[in-house]
N, CA, C and O of each residue as an XYZ file, in Angstrom:
336
protein
N     103.745    120.358     95.204
C     104.551    119.150     95.072
C     105.318    118.858     96.361
O     105.342    117.721     96.833
N     105.942    119.887     96.925
C     106.759    119.675     98.119
C     105.941    119.232     99.327
O     106.378    118.328    100.039
N     104.777    119.822     99.597
C     103.982    119.310    100.727
C     103.570    117.851    100.545
O     103.506    117.093    101.513
N     103.291    117.461     99.303
C     102.935    116.065     99.039
C     104.111    115.157     99.323
O     103.938    114.087     99.906
N     105.313    115.565     98.918
C     106.518    114.779     99.182
C     106.751    114.643    100.680
O     107.118    113.569    101.157
N     106.541    115.714    101.417
C     106.713    115.656    102.870
C     105.727    114.681    103.514
O     106.093    113.938    104.424
N     104.503    114.682    103.054
C     103.491    113.766    103.592
C     103.868    112.321    103.277
O     103.765    111.444    104.135
N     104.306    112.080    102.044
C     104.716    110.725    101.659
C     105.895    110.260    102.506
O     105.906    109.129    102.992
N     106.888    111.130    102.684
C     108.045    110.765    103.505
C     107.634    110.511    104.956
O     108.133    109.581    105.589
N     106.735    111.326    105.475
C     106.258    111.118    106.844
C     105.546    109.766    106.983
O     105.728    109.065    107.979
N     104.744    109.409    105.994
C     104.062    108.119    106.023
C     105.049    106.967    105.912
O     104.872    105.938    106.563
N     106.087    107.125    105.094
C     107.121    106.088    104.985
C     107.883    105.916    106.297
O     108.208    104.797    106.695
N     108.163    107.028    106.959
C     108.854    106.961    108.257
C     107.992    106.209    109.262
O     108.478    105.323    109.965
N     106.724    106.562    109.327
C     105.830    105.907    110.277
C     105.686    104.424    109.962
O     105.672    103.598    110.874
N     105.581    104.078    108.686
C     105.446    102.676    108.293
C     106.694    101.882    108.651
O     106.593    100.793    109.216
N     107.864    102.415    108.330
C     109.111    101.712    108.639
C     109.294    101.549    110.145
O     109.750    100.501    110.604
N     108.945    102.568    110.909
C     109.066    102.472    112.366
C     108.098    101.432    112.926
O     108.459    100.682    113.833
N     106.886    101.378    112.402
C     105.908    100.381    112.862
C     106.349     98.963    112.497
O     106.207     98.046    113.306
N     106.879     98.775    111.298
C     107.378     97.456    110.908
C     108.541     97.025    111.792
O     108.636     95.865    112.191
N     109.417     97.966    112.090
C     110.538     97.668    112.975
C     110.049     97.224    114.347
O     110.522     96.226    114.892
N     109.109     97.963    114.895
C     108.560     97.608    116.206
C     107.871     96.249    116.159
O     107.977     95.460    117.097
N     107.168     95.981    115.068
C     106.468     94.699    114.924
C     107.456     93.539    114.904
O     107.249     92.540    115.592
N     108.536     93.661    114.117
C     109.525     92.580    114.043
C     110.202     92.367    115.391
O     110.431     91.226    115.791
N     110.525     93.449    116.100
C     111.157     93.280    117.404
C     110.192     92.675    118.413
O     110.604     91.897    119.274
N     108.924     93.021    118.317
C     107.944     92.432    119.220
C     107.821     90.936    118.956
O     107.796     90.147    119.901
N     107.743     90.531    117.695
C     107.661     89.109    117.364
C     108.918     88.371    117.841
O     108.829     87.273    118.391
N     110.087     88.983    117.626
C     111.336     88.344    118.060
C     111.374     88.174    119.573
O     111.910     87.187    120.077
N     110.812     89.121    120.288
C     110.844     89.036    121.753
C     109.877     87.985    122.285
O     110.007     87.557    123.432
N     108.914     87.563    121.476
C     107.927     86.578    121.914
C     108.428     85.147    121.802
O     107.819     84.246    122.379
N     109.502     84.908    121.087
C     110.017     83.551    120.902
C     110.942     83.197    122.053
O     111.985     83.822    122.248
N     110.557     82.217    122.789
C     111.316     81.805    123.958
C     111.991     80.468    123.701
O     111.441     79.589    123.037
N     113.179     80.337    124.235
C     113.880     79.064    124.186
C     113.496     78.296    125.443
O     113.542     78.837    126.548
N     113.118     77.035    125.270
C     112.695     76.220    126.401
C     113.851     76.020    127.365
O     114.958     75.654    126.970
N     113.573     76.264    128.621
C     114.611     76.064    129.645
C     114.775     74.579    129.916
O     113.814     73.811    129.858
N     115.981     74.195    130.209
C     116.266     72.799    130.537
C     116.887     72.749    131.922
O     117.507     73.709    132.381
N     116.709     71.623    132.570
C     117.324     71.471    133.888
C     118.701     70.855    133.722
O     119.014     70.286    132.677
N     119.503     70.968    134.733
C     120.862     70.425    134.640
C     120.861     68.897    134.639
O     121.850     68.277    134.249
N     119.751     68.286    135.074
C     119.665     66.830    135.084
C     119.159     66.253    133.764
O     119.210     65.042    133.548
N     118.682     67.109    132.901
C     118.091     66.656    131.639
C     119.184     66.467    130.584
O     120.126     67.254    130.497
N     119.039     65.425    129.800
C     119.967     65.185    128.698
C     119.404     65.820    127.436
O     118.227     65.649    127.119
N     120.236     66.540    126.728
C     119.809     67.206    125.502
C     120.024     66.244    124.342
O     121.127     65.742    124.130
N     118.951     65.994    123.595
C     119.088     65.136    122.423
C     119.094     66.013    121.164
O     119.052     67.240    121.250
N     119.148     65.374    120.012
C     119.227     66.107    118.742
C     117.987     66.958    118.505
O     118.097     68.064    117.975
N     116.824     66.475    118.879
C     115.591     67.254    118.678
C     115.596     68.520    119.530
O     115.180     69.582    119.066
N     116.064     68.413    120.773
C     116.166     69.600    121.637
C     117.134     70.617    121.043
O     116.846     71.813    120.995
N     118.272     70.131    120.599
C     119.275     71.028    120.020
C     118.734     71.693    118.751
O     118.991     72.872    118.509
N     117.999     70.948    117.956
C     117.408     71.503    116.738
C     116.405     72.600    117.069
O     116.381     73.633    116.399
N     115.576     72.394    118.089
C     114.606     73.419    118.498
C     115.318     74.681    118.990
O     114.896     75.794    118.677
N     116.373     74.512    119.744
C     117.115     75.665    120.258
C     117.734     76.460    119.112
O     117.604     77.683    119.055
N     118.401     75.769    118.209
C     119.055     76.447    117.086
C     118.032     77.118    116.181
O     118.255     78.237    115.718
N     116.915     76.447    115.924
C     115.874     77.025    115.078
C     115.303     78.295    115.704
O     115.108     79.293    115.011
N     115.040     78.263    116.983
C     114.513     79.446    117.675
C     115.502     80.593    117.635
O     115.125     81.736    117.374
N     116.758     80.297    117.890
C     117.773     81.350    117.845
C     117.922     81.926    116.438
O     118.071     83.138    116.284
N     117.884     81.084    115.419
C     117.992     81.559    114.040
C     116.807     82.433    113.656
O     116.986     83.478    113.031
N     115.598     82.016    114.022
C     114.416     82.827    113.705
C     114.470     84.176    114.407
O     114.132     85.204    113.819
N     114.891     84.168    115.653
C     115.004     85.424    116.397
C     116.032     86.339    115.760
O     115.812     87.546    115.660
N     117.153     85.779    115.328
C     118.196     86.582    114.683
C     117.680     87.185    113.381
O     117.963     88.346    113.087
N     116.934     86.421    112.604
C     116.374     86.927    111.348
C     115.399     88.067    111.620
O     115.438     89.092    110.940
N     114.526     87.897    112.607
C     113.569     88.963    112.942
C     114.276     90.201    113.472
O     113.885     91.321    113.144
N     115.309     90.017    114.286
C     116.072     91.160    114.785
C     116.778     91.896    113.653
O     116.843     93.125    113.660
N     117.308     91.156    112.679
C     117.976     91.825    111.561
C     116.973     92.592    110.701
O     117.291     93.670    110.198
N     115.768     92.050    110.527
C     114.731     92.781    109.791
C     114.331     94.044    110.541
O     114.151     95.099    109.934
N     114.193     93.939    111.841
C     113.825     95.114    112.641
C     114.909     96.178    112.552
O     114.604     97.364    112.426
N     116.168     95.766    112.616
C     117.265     96.726    112.500
C     117.269     97.374    111.119
O     117.535     98.570    111.000
N     116.980     96.605    110.084
C     116.920     97.148    108.734
C     115.830     98.212    108.618
O     116.063     99.277    108.047
N     114.647     97.933    109.154
C     113.561     98.911    109.073
C     113.826    100.132    109.961
O     113.376    101.232    109.641
N     114.543     99.954    111.060
C     114.940    101.100    111.876
C     115.899    101.996    111.107
O     115.769    103.220    111.124
N     116.861    101.379    110.433
C     117.799    102.153    109.613
C     117.075    102.851    108.464
O     117.387    103.994    108.131
N     116.109    102.161    107.862
C     115.329    102.765    106.780
C     114.538    103.964    107.285
O     114.497    105.000    106.622
N     113.914    103.838    108.438
C     113.166    104.967    109.013
C     114.091    106.147    109.297
O     113.732    107.298    109.051
N     115.274    105.860    109.813
C     116.234    106.937    110.095
C     116.702    107.611    108.802
O     116.846    108.832    108.755
N     116.936    106.823    107.766
C     117.365    107.384    106.485
C     116.278    108.258    105.872
O     116.558    109.358    105.395
N     115.049    107.776    105.883
C     113.947    108.575    105.334
C     113.740    109.835    106.157
O     113.452    110.893    105.598
N     113.881    109.745    107.475
C     113.753    110.936    108.333
C     114.850    111.945    108.011
O     114.605    113.151    107.989
N     116.058    111.449    107.761
C     117.158    112.355    107.404
C     116.871    113.059    106.074
O     117.126    114.255    105.938
N     116.345    112.325    105.101
C     115.985    112.935    103.818
C     114.892    113.979    104.030
O     114.931    115.059    103.441
N     113.932    113.652    104.864
C     112.834    114.593    105.153
C     113.359    115.869    105.799
O     112.915    116.967    105.462
N     114.293    115.730    106.715
C     114.876    116.907    107.381
C     115.675    117.749    106.395
O     115.580    118.976    106.406
N     116.461    117.099    105.543
C     117.254    117.834    104.546
C     116.352    118.587    103.595
O     116.621    119.743    103.269
N     115.280    117.947    103.144
C     114.336    118.621    102.265
C     113.706    119.825    102.975
O     113.529    120.887    102.379
N     113.374    119.642    104.245
C     112.794    120.750    105.011
C     113.763    121.914    105.184
O     113.345    123.072    105.189
N     115.038    121.620    105.324
C     116.035    122.666    105.498
C     116.313    123.386    104.180
O     116.438    124.611    104.156
N     116.410    122.637    103.094
C     116.759    123.231    101.807
C     115.614    123.991    101.161
O     115.853    124.945    100.421
N     114.368    123.590    101.425
C     113.246    124.230    100.751
C     112.410    124.910    101.759
O     111.399    125.521    101.412
């Protein structure tokens, strides 16, 4: 039973870490369009900027959540290894 639990926890750690990396990679791919100082920003430009920033923030928060989940599962795995 215990070796099976360790394998499951190891797979969960790897999955959470991969999901975290995936979300951070996607967040890093979203670029905000640069504007020149001579350009006037209209409502559509402002909407695109805010939307991009919001999507990036959501992806970063998901990545942080999966990083925390991987760390928590790793801590449980270590405790189980120490106690048994």
